[in-house]
């Protein structure tokens, strides 16, 4: 929310895409930022809709901060029309890998995809 609020509106027109618009931070979204809700709490079910929205919006920069979304976005990068993709990890990946549903897949994703972000 801080980045959305501090983005220079003369240079950028920020847009927020969320899994669910009724989340706990909804009240903190700046009023001038359009919100696109994917209306789905599970990341694995939103990728086609997310890619379609991103292709329609044609953003210059995509900023992602959710591990379960970072990797699929990096994999879908060829479909995103040359947008710069910035990913942020909220946690230490090595500490989270053992608790992830498919640790081997995430380890491969980190190794193969994160270098291109």
Coordinates of N, CA and C in Angstrom, one line a residue:
X1 N 0.8 -1.2 0.0 CA 0.0 0.0 0.0 C 0.9 1.3 0.0
X2 N 2.0 1.2 0.7 CA 2.9 2.3 0.7 C 3.4 2.7 -0.7
X3 N 3.8 1.7 -1.5 CA 4.2 1.9 -2.9 C 3.1 2.5 -3.7
X4 N 1.9 2.0 -3.6 CA 0.8 2.6 -4.3 C 0.6 4.1 -3.9
X5 N 0.7 4.4 -2.7 CA 0.5 5.7 -2.2 C 1.6 6.7 -2.6
X6 N 2.8 6.2 -2.7 CA 3.9 7.0 -3.0 C 4.4 7.1 -4.5
X7 N 3.7 6.3 -5.3 CA 4.0 6.3 -6.8 C 3.7 7.6 -7.4
X8 N 4.7 8.1 -8.1 CA 4.6 9.4 -8.8 C 3.5 9.3 -9.9
X9 N 2.4 10.0 -9.7 CA 1.2 9.9 -10.7 C 1.5 10.6 -12.0
X10 N 2.6 11.5 -12.0 CA 2.9 12.1 -13.3 C 3.7 11.1 -14.2
X11 N 4.3 10.1 -13.6 CA 5.1 9.1 -14.4 C 4.4 7.8 -14.5
X12 N 3.5 7.4 -13.5 CA 2.9 6.1 -13.6 C 1.4 6.2 -13.2
X13 N 0.7 5.3 -13.7 CA -0.8 5.2 -13.3 C -0.9 3.8 -12.7
X14 N -0.7 3.7 -11.4 CA -0.7 2.4 -10.7 C -2.1 1.8 -10.8
X15 N -2.1 0.5 -10.9 CA -3.3 -0.4 -10.8 C -3.0 -1.5 -9.9
X16 N -4.0 -1.9 -9.1 CA -3.8 -3.0 -8.2 C -4.7 -4.2 -8.6
X17 N -4.1 -5.4 -8.7 CA -4.8 -6.6 -9.0 C -4.7 -7.5 -7.7
X18 N -5.8 -7.9 -7.2 CA -5.8 -8.7 -6.0 C -6.6 -10.0 -6.1
X19 N -6.3 -10.9 -5.3 CA -7.1 -12.2 -5.3 C -8.5 -11.9 -4.9
X20 N -8.7 -11.1 -3.8 CA -10.0 -10.9 -3.2 C -10.0 -9.4 -2.8
X21 N -10.9 -8.6 -3.3 CA -11.0 -7.2 -3.0 C -11.5 -6.9 -1.6
X22 N -12.0 -7.9 -0.9 CA -12.5 -7.7 0.5 C -11.5 -8.1 1.5
X23 N -10.2 -8.1 1.2 CA -9.2 -8.4 2.1 C -9.0 -7.4 3.2
X24 N -8.2 -7.7 4.2 CA -8.0 -6.8 5.4 C -7.4 -5.4 5.1
X25 N -6.7 -5.3 3.9 CA -6.0 -4.0 3.6 C -6.9 -3.2 2.6
X26 N -8.0 -3.6 2.3 CA -8.9 -2.9 1.3 C -9.1 -1.4 1.7
X27 N -9.2 -1.1 2.9 CA -9.4 0.2 3.4 C -8.2 1.1 3.2
X28 N -7.0 0.5 2.9 CA -5.8 1.3 2.8 C -5.4 1.6 1.3
X29 N -6.2 1.1 0.4 CA -5.9 1.3 -1.0 C -6.2 2.8 -1.3
X30 N -5.3 3.5 -1.9 CA -5.5 4.9 -2.3 C -6.7 5.0 -3.2
X31 N -7.6 6.0 -3.0 CA -8.8 6.2 -3.8 C -8.7 6.3 -5.3
X32 N -7.5 6.7 -5.7 CA -7.3 6.9 -7.2 C -6.8 5.7 -7.9
X33 N -6.6 4.6 -7.2 CA -6.0 3.4 -7.8 C -7.1 2.4 -8.2
X34 N -7.2 2.1 -9.5 CA -8.2 1.1 -9.9 C -7.8 -0.2 -9.3
X35 N -8.8 -1.0 -8.9 CA -8.6 -2.3 -8.3 C -9.3 -3.3 -9.2
X36 N -8.6 -4.4 -9.6 CA -9.1 -5.5 -10.3 C -9.1 -6.7 -9.4
X37 N -10.2 -7.2 -9.0 CA -10.3 -8.4 -8.2 C -10.4 -9.6 -9.0
X38 N -9.6 -10.6 -8.7 CA -9.7 -11.9 -9.4 C -10.8 -12.8 -8.8
X39 N -11.3 -12.4 -7.7 CA -12.4 -13.1 -7.0 C -12.1 -14.6 -6.8
X40 N -10.9 -14.9 -6.3 CA -10.5 -16.2 -6.2 C -9.5 -16.3 -5.1
X41 N -9.7 -17.0 -4.0 CA -8.7 -17.1 -2.9 C -7.5 -17.9 -3.2
X42 N -7.6 -18.8 -4.3 CA -6.5 -19.7 -4.6 C -5.7 -19.2 -5.8
X43 N -4.4 -19.1 -5.7 CA -3.5 -18.6 -6.8 C -3.6 -19.5 -8.0
X44 N -3.6 -20.8 -7.7 CA -3.5 -21.8 -8.8 C -4.7 -21.7 -9.7
X45 N -5.8 -21.1 -9.4 CA -6.9 -21.0 -10.2 C -7.0 -19.6 -10.9
X46 N -6.1 -18.7 -10.7 CA -6.3 -17.3 -11.2 C -5.4 -17.0 -12.4
X47 N -4.4 -17.9 -12.7 CA -3.4 -17.5 -13.7 C -4.0 -17.1 -15.1
X48 N -5.0 -17.8 -15.7 CA -5.5 -17.4 -17.0 C -6.2 -16.0 -16.9
X49 N -6.9 -15.8 -15.8 CA -7.6 -14.5 -15.7 C -6.6 -13.4 -15.4
X50 N -5.6 -13.7 -14.6 CA -4.5 -12.7 -14.3 C -3.7 -12.3 -15.6
X51 N -3.3 -13.3 -16.4 CA -2.6 -13.1 -17.6 C -3.5 -12.2 -18.6
X52 N -4.8 -12.6 -18.6 CA -5.7 -11.8 -19.5 C -5.8 -10.4 -19.1
X53 N -5.9 -10.1 -17.8 CA -5.9 -8.7 -17.3 C -4.6 -8.0 -17.6
X54 N -3.5 -8.6 -17.4 CA -2.2 -8.0 -17.6 C -2.0 -7.7 -19.1
X55 N -2.4 -8.6 -20.0 CA -2.3 -8.4 -21.4 C -3.1 -7.2 -21.9
X56 N -4.3 -7.1 -21.2 CA -5.2 -6.0 -21.6 C -4.7 -4.7 -21.1
X57 N -4.1 -4.6 -19.9 CA -3.6 -3.4 -19.3 C -2.3 -3.0 -19.9
X58 N -1.5 -4.0 -20.3 CA -0.1 -3.7 -20.9 C 0.7 -2.8 -20.0
X59 N 0.9 -3.3 -18.7 CA 1.7 -2.5 -17.8 C 3.2 -2.4 -18.2
X60 N 3.9 -1.4 -17.8 CA 5.3 -1.3 -18.1 C 6.1 -2.1 -17.0
X61 N 5.5 -2.1 -15.8 CA 6.2 -2.8 -14.7 C 5.1 -3.6 -13.9
X62 N 5.4 -4.8 -13.5 CA 4.6 -5.6 -12.7 C 5.3 -5.8 -11.4
X63 N 4.7 -5.5 -10.3 CA 5.4 -5.7 -9.0 C 4.6 -6.8 -8.2
X64 N 5.2 -7.9 -7.9 CA 4.5 -9.0 -7.2 C 5.2 -9.3 -5.9
X65 N 4.5 -9.6 -4.8 CA 5.0 -9.7 -3.5 C 4.6 -11.0 -2.8
X66 N 4.1 -12.0 -3.6 CA 3.5 -13.2 -3.0 C 4.2 -14.4 -3.7
X67 N 4.9 -15.2 -2.9 CA 5.7 -16.2 -3.5 C 4.9 -17.1 -4.4
X68 N 3.7 -17.5 -4.0 CA 2.9 -18.4 -4.8 C 2.4 -17.7 -6.1
X69 N 2.6 -16.4 -6.2 CA 2.3 -15.7 -7.5 C 3.5 -15.3 -8.2
X70 N 4.6 -15.1 -7.5 CA 5.9 -14.7 -8.2 C 6.3 -15.7 -9.2
X71 N 6.4 -17.0 -8.8 CA 6.8 -18.0 -9.7 C 5.9 -18.2 -10.9
X72 N 4.6 -18.3 -10.8 CA 3.8 -18.4 -12.0 C 3.9 -17.2 -12.9
X73 N 4.0 -16.0 -12.3 CA 4.2 -14.8 -13.1 C 5.5 -14.9 -13.9
X74 N 6.6 -15.3 -13.3 CA 7.9 -15.4 -13.9 C 7.8 -16.5 -15.1
X75 N 7.0 -17.6 -14.8 CA 6.9 -18.6 -15.9 C 6.0 -18.1 -17.0
X76 N 5.1 -17.2 -16.7 CA 4.2 -16.6 -17.8 C 4.8 -15.4 -18.4
X77 N 6.0 -15.0 -18.1 CA 6.6 -13.8 -18.6 C 6.5 -13.6 -20.1
X78 N 6.7 -14.7 -20.9 CA 6.7 -14.5 -22.3 C 5.3 -14.0 -22.8
X79 N 4.3 -14.2 -22.0 CA 2.9 -13.8 -22.4 C 2.6 -12.4 -21.9
X80 N 3.5 -11.8 -21.2 CA 3.1 -10.5 -20.6 C 3.6 -9.3 -21.4
X81 N 4.0 -9.4 -22.6 CA 4.3 -8.3 -23.5 C 5.5 -7.5 -23.1
X82 N 6.5 -8.0 -22.6 CA 7.7 -7.3 -22.3 C 7.7 -6.4 -21.0
X83 N 6.7 -6.6 -20.2 CA 6.6 -5.8 -18.9 C 7.8 -6.2 -18.0
X84 N 8.4 -5.2 -17.4 CA 9.4 -5.5 -16.4 C 8.7 -6.2 -15.2
X85 N 9.3 -7.2 -14.7 CA 8.7 -8.0 -13.6 C 9.6 -7.9 -12.3
X86 N 9.1 -7.3 -11.3 CA 9.8 -7.1 -10.0 C 9.1 -8.0 -9.0
X87 N 9.9 -8.9 -8.4 CA 9.3 -9.8 -7.4 C 9.9 -9.5 -6.0
X88 N 9.1 -9.6 -5.0 CA 9.6 -9.4 -3.6 C 9.2 -10.6 -2.8
X89 N 10.1 -11.1 -2.1 CA 9.9 -12.2 -1.2 C 9.7 -11.6 0.2
X90 N 8.5 -12.0 0.8 CA 8.2 -11.5 2.1 C 8.9 -12.4 3.2
X91 N 9.3 -13.5 2.8 CA 9.9 -14.5 3.8 C 11.2 -15.0 3.2
X92 N 12.0 -15.7 4.0 CA 13.2 -16.3 3.6 C 12.9 -17.6 2.9
X93 N 13.1 -17.7 1.6 CA 12.7 -19.0 0.9 C 13.3 -20.2 1.5
X94 N 14.5 -20.3 1.9 CA 15.1 -21.5 2.4 C 14.4 -22.0 3.7
X95 N 13.8 -21.0 4.5 CA 13.1 -21.4 5.7 C 11.7 -21.9 5.3
X96 N 11.1 -21.4 4.2 CA 9.7 -21.8 3.9 C 9.6 -23.0 3.0
X97 N 10.7 -23.4 2.3 CA 10.6 -24.5 1.4 C 10.1 -25.8 2.0
X98 N 10.6 -26.1 3.2 CA 10.1 -27.4 3.8 C 8.6 -27.4 4.0
X99 N 8.0 -26.3 4.2 CA 6.6 -26.2 4.5 C 5.7 -26.0 3.3
X100 N 6.3 -25.8 2.1 CA 5.6 -25.6 0.9 C 5.0 -26.9 0.4
X101 N 3.9 -26.9 -0.4 CA 3.3 -28.1 -0.8 C 4.2 -29.0 -1.7
X102 N 4.9 -28.4 -2.6 CA 5.8 -29.1 -3.4 C 7.2 -28.5 -3.4
X103 N 8.0 -28.8 -2.3 CA 9.2 -28.1 -2.1 C 10.2 -28.2 -3.3
X104 N 10.2 -29.4 -3.9 CA 11.1 -29.6 -5.0 C 10.8 -28.7 -6.2
X105 N 9.5 -28.5 -6.4 CA 9.0 -27.6 -7.6 C 9.4 -26.2 -7.3
X106 N 9.2 -25.7 -6.1 CA 9.5 -24.4 -5.7 C 11.0 -24.1 -5.8
X107 N 11.8 -25.1 -5.3 CA 13.3 -25.0 -5.4 C 13.7 -24.9 -6.9
X108 N 13.1 -25.6 -7.8 CA 13.4 -25.5 -9.2 C 13.0 -24.2 -9.7
X109 N 11.8 -23.7 -9.3 CA 11.3 -22.4 -9.8 C 12.2 -21.3 -9.3
X110 N 12.7 -21.3 -8.1 CA 13.6 -20.3 -7.6 C 14.9 -20.3 -8.4
X111 N 15.4 -21.5 -8.6 CA 16.7 -21.6 -9.3 C 16.6 -21.2 -10.8
X112 N 15.5 -21.5 -11.4 CA 15.4 -21.3 -12.9 C 14.8 -19.9 -13.2
X113 N 13.9 -19.4 -12.4 CA 13.1 -18.3 -12.8 C 13.5 -17.0 -12.1
X114 N 13.9 -17.0 -10.9 CA 14.2 -15.8 -10.1 C 15.3 -14.9 -10.7
X115 N 16.2 -15.6 -11.4 CA 17.3 -14.8 -12.0 C 16.9 -13.9 -13.1
X116 N 15.7 -14.1 -13.7 CA 15.2 -13.3 -14.8 C 14.3 -12.1 -14.3
X117 N 14.1 -12.1 -13.0 CA 13.2 -11.0 -12.4 C 14.0 -9.7 -12.3

